[in-house]
PDB file of N, CA, C and O in Angstrom:
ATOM      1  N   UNK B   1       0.851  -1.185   0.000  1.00  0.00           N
ATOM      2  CA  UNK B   1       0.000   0.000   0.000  1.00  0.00           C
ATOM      3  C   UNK B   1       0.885   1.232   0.000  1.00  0.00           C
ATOM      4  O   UNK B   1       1.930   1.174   0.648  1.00  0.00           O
ATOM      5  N   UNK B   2       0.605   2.242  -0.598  1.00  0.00           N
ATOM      6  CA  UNK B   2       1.298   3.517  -0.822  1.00  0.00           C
ATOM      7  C   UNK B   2       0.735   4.217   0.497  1.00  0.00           C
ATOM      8  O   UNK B   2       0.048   3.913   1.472  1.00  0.00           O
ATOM      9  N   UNK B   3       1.453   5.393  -0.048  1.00  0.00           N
ATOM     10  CA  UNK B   3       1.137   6.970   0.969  1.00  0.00           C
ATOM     11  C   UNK B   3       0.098   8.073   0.546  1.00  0.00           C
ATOM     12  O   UNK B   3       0.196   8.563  -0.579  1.00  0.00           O
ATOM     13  N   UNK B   4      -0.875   8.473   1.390  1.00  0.00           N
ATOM     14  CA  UNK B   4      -1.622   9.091   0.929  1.00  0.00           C
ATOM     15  C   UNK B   4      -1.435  10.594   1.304  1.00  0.00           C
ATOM     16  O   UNK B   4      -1.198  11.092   2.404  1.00  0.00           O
ATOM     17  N   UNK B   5      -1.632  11.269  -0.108  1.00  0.00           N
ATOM     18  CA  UNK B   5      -1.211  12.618   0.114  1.00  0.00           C
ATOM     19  C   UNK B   5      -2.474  13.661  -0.308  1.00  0.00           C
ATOM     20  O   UNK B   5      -3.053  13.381  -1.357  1.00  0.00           O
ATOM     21  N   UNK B   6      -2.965  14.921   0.493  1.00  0.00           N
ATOM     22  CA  UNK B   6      -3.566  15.671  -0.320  1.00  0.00           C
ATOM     23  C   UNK B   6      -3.329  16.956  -1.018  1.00  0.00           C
ATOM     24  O   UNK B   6      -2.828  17.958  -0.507  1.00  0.00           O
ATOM     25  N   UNK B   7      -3.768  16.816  -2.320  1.00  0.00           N
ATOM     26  CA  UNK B   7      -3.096  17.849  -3.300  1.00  0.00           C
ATOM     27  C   UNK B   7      -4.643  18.780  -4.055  1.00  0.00           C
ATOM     28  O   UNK B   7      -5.588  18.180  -4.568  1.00  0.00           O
ATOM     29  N   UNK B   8      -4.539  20.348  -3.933  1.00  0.00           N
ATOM     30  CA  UNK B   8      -5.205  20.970  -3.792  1.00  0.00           C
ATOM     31  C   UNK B   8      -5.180  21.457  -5.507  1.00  0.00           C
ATOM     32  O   UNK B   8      -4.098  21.869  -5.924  1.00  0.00           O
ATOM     33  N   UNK B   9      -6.023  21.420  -6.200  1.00  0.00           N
ATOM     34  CA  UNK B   9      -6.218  21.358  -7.645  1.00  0.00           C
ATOM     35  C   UNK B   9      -7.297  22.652  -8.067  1.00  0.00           C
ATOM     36  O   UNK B   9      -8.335  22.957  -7.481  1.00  0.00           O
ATOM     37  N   UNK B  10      -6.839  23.138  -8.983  1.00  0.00           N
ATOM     38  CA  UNK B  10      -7.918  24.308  -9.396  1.00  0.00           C
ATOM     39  C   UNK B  10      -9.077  23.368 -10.058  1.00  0.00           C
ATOM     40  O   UNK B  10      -8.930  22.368 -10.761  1.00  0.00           O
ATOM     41  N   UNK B  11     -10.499  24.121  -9.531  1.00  0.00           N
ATOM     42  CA  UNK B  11     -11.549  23.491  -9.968  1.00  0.00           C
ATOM     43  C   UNK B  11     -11.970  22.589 -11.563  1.00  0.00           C
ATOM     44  O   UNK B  11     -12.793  21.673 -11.588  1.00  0.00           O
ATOM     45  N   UNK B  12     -11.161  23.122 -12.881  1.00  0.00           N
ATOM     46  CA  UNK B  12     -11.463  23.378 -14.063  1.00  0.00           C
ATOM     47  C   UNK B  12     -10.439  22.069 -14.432  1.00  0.00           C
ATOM     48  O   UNK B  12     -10.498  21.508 -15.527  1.00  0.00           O
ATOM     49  N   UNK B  13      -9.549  21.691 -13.424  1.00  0.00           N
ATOM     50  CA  UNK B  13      -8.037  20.677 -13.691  1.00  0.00           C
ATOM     51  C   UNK B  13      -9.139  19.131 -13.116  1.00  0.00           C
ATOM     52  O   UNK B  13      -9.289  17.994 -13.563  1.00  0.00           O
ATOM     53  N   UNK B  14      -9.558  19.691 -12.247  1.00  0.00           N
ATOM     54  CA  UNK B  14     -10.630  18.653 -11.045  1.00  0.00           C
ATOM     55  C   UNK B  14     -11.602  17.931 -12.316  1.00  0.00           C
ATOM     56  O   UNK B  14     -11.610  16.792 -12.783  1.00  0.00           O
ATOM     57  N   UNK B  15     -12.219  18.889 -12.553  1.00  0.00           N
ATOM     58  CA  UNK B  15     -13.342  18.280 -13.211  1.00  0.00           C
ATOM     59  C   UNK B  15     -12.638  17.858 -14.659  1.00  0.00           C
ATOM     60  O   UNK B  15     -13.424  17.260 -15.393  1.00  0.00           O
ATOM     61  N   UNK B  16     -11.784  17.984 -15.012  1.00  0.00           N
ATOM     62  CA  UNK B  16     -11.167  17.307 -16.137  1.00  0.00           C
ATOM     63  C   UNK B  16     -10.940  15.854 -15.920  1.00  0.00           C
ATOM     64  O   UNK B  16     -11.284  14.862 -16.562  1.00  0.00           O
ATOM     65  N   UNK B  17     -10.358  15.998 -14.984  1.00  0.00           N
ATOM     66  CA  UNK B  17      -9.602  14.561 -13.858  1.00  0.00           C
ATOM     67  C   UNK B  17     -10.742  13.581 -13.693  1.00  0.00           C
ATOM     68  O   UNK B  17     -10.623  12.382 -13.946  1.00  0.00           O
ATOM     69  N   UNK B  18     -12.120  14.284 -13.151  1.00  0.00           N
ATOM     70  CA  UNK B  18     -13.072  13.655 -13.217  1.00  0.00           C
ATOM     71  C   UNK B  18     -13.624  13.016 -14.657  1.00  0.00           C
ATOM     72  O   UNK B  18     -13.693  11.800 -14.833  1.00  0.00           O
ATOM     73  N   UNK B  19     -13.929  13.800 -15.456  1.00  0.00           N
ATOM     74  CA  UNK B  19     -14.063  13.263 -16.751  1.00  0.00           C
ATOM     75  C   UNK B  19     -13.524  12.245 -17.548  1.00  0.00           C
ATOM     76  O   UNK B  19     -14.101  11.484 -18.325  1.00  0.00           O
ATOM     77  N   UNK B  20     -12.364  12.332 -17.258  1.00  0.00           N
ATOM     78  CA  UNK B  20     -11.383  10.901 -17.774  1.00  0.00           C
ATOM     79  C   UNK B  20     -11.657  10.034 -16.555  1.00  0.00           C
ATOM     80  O   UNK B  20     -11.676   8.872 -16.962  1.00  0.00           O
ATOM     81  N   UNK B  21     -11.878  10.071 -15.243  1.00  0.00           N
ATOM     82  CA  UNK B  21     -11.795   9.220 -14.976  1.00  0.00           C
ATOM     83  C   UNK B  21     -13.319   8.502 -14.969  1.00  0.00           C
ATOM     84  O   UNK B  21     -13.369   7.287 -14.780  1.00  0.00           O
ATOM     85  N   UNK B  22     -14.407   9.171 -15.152  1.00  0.00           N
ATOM     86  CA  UNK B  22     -15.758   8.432 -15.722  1.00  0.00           C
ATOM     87  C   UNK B  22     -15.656   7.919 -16.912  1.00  0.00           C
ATOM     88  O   UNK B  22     -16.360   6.948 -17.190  1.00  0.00           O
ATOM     89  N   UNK B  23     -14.727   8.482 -17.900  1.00  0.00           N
ATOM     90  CA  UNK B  23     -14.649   7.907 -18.788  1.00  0.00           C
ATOM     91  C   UNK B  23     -14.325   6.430 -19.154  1.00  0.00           C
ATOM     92  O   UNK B  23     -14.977   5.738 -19.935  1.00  0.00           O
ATOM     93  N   UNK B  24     -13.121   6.027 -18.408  1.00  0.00           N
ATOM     94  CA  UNK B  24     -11.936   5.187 -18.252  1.00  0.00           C
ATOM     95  C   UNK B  24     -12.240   3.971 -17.068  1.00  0.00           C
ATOM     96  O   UNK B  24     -11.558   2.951 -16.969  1.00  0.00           O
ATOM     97  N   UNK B  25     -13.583   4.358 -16.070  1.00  0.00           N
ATOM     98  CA  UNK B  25     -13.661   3.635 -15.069  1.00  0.00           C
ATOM     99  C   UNK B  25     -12.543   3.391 -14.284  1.00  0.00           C
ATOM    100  O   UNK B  25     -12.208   2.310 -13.800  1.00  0.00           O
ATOM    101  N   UNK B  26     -11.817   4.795 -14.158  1.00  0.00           N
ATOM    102  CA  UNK B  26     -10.539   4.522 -13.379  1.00  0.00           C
ATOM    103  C   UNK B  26     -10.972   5.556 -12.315  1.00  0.00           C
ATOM    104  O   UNK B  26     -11.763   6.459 -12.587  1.00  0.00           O
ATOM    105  N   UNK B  27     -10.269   5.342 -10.756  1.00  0.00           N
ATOM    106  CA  UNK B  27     -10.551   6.204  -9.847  1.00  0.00           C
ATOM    107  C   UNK B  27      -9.350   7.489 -10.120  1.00  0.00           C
ATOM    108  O   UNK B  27      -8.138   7.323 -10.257  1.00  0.00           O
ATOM    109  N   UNK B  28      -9.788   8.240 -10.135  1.00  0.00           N
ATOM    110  CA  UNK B  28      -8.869   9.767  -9.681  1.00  0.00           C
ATOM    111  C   UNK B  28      -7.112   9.409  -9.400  1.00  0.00           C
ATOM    112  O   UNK B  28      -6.086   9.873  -9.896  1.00  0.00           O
ATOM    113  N   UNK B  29      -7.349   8.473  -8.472  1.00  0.00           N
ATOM    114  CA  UNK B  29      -5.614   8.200  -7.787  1.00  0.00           C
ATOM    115  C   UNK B  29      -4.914   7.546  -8.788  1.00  0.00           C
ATOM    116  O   UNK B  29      -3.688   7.596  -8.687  1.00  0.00           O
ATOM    117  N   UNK B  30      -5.505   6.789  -9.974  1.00  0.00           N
ATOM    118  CA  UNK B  30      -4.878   6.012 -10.711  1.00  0.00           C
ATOM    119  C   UNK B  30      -4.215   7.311 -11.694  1.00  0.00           C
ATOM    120  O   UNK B  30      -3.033   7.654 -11.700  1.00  0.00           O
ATOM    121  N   UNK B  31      -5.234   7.858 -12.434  1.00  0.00           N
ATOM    122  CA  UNK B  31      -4.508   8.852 -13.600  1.00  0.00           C
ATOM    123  C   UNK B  31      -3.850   9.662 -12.773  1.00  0.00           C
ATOM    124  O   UNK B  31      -2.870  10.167 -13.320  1.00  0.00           O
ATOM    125  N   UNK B  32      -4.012   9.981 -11.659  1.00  0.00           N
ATOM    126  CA  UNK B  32      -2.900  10.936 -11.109  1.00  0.00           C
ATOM    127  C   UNK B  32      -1.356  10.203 -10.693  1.00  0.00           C
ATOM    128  O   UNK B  32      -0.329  10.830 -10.952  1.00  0.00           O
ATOM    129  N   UNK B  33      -1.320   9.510 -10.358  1.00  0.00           N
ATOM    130  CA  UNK B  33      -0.690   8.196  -9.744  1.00  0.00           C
ATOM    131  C   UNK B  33       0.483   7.849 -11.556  1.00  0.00           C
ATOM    132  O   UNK B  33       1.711   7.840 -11.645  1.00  0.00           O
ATOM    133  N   UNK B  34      -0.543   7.630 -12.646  1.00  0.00           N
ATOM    134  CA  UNK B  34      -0.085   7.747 -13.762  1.00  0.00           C
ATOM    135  C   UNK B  34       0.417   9.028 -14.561  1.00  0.00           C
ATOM    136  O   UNK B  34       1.385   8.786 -15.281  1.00  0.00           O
ATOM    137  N   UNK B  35       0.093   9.953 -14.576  1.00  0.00           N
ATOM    138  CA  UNK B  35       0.487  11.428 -14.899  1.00  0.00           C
ATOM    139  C   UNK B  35       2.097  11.435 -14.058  1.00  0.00           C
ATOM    140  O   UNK B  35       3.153  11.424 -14.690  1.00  0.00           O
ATOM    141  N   UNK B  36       2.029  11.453 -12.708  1.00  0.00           N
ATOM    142  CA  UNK B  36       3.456  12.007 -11.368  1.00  0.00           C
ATOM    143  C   UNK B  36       4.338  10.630 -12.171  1.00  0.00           C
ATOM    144  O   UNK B  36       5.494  11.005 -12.365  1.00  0.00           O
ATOM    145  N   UNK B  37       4.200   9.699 -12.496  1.00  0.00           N
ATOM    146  CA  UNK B  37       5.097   8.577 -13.046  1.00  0.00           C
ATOM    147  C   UNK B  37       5.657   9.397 -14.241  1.00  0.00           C
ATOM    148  O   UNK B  37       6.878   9.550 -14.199  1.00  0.00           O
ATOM    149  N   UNK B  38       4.956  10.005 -15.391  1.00  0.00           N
ATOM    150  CA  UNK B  38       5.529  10.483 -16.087  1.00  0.00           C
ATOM    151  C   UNK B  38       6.147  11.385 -16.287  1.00  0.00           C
ATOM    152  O   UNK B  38       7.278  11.426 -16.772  1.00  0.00           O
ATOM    153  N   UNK B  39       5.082  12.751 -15.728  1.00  0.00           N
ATOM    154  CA  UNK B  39       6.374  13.982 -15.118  1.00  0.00           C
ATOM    155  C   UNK B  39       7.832  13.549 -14.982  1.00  0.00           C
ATOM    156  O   UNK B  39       8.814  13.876 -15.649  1.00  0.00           O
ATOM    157  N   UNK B  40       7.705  12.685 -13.885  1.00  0.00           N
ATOM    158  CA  UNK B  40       9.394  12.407 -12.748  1.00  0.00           C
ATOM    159  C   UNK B  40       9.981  11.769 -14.017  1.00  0.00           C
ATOM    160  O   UNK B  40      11.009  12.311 -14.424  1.00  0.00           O
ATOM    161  N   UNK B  41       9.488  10.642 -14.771  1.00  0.00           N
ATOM    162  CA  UNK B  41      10.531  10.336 -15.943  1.00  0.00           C
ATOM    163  C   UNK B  41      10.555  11.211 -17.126  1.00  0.00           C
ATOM    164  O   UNK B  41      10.780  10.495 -18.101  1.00  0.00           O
ATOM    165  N   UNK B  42      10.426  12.420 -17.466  1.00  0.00           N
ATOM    166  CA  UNK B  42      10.325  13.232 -18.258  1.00  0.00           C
ATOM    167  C   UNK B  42      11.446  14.141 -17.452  1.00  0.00           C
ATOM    168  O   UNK B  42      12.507  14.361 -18.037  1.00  0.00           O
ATOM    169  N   UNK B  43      11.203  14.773 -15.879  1.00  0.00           N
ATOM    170  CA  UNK B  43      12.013  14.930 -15.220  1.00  0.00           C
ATOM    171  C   UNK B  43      13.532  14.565 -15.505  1.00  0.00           C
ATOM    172  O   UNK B  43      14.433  15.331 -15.850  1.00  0.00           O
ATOM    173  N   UNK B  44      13.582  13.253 -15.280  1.00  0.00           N
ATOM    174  CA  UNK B  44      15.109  12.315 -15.325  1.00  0.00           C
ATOM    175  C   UNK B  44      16.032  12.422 -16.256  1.00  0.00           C
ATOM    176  O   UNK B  44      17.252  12.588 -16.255  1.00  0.00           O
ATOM    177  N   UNK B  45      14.731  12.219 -17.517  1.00  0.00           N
ATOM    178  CA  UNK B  45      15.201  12.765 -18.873  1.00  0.00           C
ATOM    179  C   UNK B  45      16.004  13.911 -19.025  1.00  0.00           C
ATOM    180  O   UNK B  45      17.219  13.919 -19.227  1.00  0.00           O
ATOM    181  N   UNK B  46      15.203  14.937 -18.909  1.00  0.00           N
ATOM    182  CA  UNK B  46      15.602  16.364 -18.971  1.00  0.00           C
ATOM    183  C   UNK B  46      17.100  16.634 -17.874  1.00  0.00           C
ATOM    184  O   UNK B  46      17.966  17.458 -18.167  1.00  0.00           O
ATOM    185  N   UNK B  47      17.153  15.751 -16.596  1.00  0.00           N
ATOM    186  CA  UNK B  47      18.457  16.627 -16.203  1.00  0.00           C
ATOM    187  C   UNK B  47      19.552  15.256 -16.914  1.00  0.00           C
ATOM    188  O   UNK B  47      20.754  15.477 -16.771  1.00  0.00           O
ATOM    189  N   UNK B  48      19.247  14.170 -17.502  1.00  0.00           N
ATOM    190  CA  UNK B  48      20.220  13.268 -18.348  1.00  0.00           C
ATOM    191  C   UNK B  48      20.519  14.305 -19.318  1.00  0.00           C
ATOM    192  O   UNK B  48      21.675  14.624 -19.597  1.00  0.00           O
ATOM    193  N   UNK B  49      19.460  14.847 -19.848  1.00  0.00           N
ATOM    194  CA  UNK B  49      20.233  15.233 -21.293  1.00  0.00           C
ATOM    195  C   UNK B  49      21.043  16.858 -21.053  1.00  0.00           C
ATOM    196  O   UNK B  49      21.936  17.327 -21.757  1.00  0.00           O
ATOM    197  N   UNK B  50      20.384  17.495 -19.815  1.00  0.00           N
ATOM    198  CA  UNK B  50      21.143  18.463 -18.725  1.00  0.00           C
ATOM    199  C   UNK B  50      22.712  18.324 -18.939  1.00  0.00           C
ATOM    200  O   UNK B  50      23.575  18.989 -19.511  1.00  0.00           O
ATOM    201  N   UNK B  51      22.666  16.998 -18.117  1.00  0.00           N
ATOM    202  CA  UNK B  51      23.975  16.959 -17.480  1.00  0.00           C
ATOM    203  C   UNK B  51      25.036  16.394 -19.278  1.00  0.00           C
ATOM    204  O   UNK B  51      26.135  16.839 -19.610  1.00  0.00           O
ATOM    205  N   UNK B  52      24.624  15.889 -19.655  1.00  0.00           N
ATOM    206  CA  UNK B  52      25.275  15.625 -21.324  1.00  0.00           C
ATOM    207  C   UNK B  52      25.319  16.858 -22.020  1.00  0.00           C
ATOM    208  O   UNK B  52      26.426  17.239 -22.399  1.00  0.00           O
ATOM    209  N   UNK B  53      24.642  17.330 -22.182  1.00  0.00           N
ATOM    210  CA  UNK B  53      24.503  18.866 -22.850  1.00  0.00           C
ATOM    211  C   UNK B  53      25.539  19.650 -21.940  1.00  0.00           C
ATOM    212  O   UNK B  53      25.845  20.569 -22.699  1.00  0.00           O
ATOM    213  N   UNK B  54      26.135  19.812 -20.986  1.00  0.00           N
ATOM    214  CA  UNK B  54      27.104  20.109 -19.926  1.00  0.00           C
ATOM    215  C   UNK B  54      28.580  19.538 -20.160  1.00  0.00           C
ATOM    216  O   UNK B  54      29.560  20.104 -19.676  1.00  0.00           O
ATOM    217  N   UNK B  55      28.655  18.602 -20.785  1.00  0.00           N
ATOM    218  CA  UNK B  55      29.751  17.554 -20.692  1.00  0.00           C
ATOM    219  C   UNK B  55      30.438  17.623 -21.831  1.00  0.00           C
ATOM    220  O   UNK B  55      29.970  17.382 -22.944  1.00  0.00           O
ATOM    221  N   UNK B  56      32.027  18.086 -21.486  1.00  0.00           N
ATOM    222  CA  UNK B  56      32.086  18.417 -22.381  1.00  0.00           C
ATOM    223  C   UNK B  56      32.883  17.256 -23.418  1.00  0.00           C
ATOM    224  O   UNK B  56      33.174  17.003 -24.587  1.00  0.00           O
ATOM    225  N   UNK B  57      32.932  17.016 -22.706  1.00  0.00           N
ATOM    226  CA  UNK B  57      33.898  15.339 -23.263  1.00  0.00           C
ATOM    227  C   UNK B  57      32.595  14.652 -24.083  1.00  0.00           C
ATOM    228  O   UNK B  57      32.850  13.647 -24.748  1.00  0.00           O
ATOM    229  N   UNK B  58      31.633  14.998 -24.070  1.00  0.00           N
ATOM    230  CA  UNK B  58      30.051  14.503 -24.790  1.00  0.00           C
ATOM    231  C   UNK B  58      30.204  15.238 -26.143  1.00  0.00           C
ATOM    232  O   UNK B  58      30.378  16.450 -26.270  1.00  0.00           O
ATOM    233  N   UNK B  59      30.136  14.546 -26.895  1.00  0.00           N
ATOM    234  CA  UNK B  59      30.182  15.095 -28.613  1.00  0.00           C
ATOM    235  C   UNK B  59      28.986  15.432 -28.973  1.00  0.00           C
ATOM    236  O   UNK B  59      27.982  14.840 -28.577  1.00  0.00           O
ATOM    237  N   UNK B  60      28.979  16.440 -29.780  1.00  0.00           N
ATOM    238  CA  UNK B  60      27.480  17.124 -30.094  1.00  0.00           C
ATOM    239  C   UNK B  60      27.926  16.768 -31.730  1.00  0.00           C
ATOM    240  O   UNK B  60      28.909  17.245 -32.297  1.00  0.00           O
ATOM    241  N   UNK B  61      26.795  15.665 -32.412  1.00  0.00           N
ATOM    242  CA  UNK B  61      26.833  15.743 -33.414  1.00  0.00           C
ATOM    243  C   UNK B  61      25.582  16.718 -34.414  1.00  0.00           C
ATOM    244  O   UNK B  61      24.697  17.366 -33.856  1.00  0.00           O
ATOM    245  N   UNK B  62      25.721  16.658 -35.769  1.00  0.00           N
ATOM    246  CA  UNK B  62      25.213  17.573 -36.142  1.00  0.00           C
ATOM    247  C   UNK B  62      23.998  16.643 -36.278  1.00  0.00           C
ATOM    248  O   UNK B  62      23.827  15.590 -35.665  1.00  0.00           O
ATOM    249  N   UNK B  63      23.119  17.249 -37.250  1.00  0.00           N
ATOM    250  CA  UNK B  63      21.570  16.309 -38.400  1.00  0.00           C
ATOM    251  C   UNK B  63      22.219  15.293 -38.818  1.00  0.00           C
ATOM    252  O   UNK B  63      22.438  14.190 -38.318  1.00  0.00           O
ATOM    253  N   UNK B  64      22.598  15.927 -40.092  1.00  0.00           N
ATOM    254  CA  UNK B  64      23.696  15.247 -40.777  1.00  0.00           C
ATOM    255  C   UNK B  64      24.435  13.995 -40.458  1.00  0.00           C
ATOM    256  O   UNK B  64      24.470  13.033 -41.225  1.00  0.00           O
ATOM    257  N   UNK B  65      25.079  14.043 -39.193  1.00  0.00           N
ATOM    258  CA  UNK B  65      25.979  13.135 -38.869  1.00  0.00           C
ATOM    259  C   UNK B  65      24.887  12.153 -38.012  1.00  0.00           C
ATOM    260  O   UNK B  65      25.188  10.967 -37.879  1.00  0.00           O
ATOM    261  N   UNK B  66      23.936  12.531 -37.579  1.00  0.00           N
ATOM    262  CA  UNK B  66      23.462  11.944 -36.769  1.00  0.00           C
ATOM    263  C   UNK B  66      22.978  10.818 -37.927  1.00  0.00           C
ATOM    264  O   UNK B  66      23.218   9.617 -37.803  1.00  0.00           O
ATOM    265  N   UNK B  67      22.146  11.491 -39.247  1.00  0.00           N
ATOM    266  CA  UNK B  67      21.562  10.341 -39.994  1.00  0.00           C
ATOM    267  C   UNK B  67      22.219   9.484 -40.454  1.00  0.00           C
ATOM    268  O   UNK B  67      21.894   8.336 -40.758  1.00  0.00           O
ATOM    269  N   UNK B  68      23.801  10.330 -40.577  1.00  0.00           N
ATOM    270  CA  UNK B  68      24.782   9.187 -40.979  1.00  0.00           C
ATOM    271  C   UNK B  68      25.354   8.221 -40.467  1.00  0.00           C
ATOM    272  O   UNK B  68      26.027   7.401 -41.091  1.00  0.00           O
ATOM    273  N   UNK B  69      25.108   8.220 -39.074  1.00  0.00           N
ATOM    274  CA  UNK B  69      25.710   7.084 -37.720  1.00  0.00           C
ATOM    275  C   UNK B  69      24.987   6.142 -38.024  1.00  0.00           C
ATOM    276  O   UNK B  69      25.562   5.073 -38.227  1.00  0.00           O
ATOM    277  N   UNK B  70      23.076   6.205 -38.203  1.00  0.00           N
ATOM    278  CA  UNK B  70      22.031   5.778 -38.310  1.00  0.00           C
ATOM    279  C   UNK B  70      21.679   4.931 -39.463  1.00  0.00           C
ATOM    280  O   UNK B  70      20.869   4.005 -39.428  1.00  0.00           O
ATOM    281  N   UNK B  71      22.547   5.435 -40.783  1.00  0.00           N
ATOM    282  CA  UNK B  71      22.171   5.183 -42.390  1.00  0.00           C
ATOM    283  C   UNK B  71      21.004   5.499 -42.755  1.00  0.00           C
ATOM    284  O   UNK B  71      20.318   4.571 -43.183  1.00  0.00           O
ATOM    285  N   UNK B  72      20.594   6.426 -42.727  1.00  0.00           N
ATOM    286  CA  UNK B  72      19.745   7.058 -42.555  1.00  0.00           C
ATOM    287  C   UNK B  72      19.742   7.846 -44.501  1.00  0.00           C
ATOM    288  O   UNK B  72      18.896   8.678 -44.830  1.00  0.00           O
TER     289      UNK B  72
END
């Protein structure tokens, strides 16, 4: 069993939340529960490609080269 937290939502976000989840026969905690999963790995993403984009020993290839690594 998880941790239960409460999170205070503008009315117009609420009733969206609601809508998919009548839609979907899913309760509220699930699509939210599913949404915070993706944020945080979208998150992870963004400071991976952060910290590479930083690095300088990390080669920045061009289009070009990229399609050509690829055969593209």
């Amino acid at each position: 069993m998880g941790s239960t937290i409460s999170v205070r939502l503008p009315d117009d976000l609420t009733q969206s939340l609601d809508e998919i989840a009548k839609e979907t026969e899913r309760p509220r905690s699930f699509h939210i529960q599913k949404a915070l999963e993706a944020y945080i790995e979208d998150i992870a993403d963004l400071r991976i490609a952060l910290d590479r984009l930083r690095d300088p020993k990390d080669p920045i290839l061009s289009g070009s080269e990229l399609r050509e690594s690829l055969d593209l």
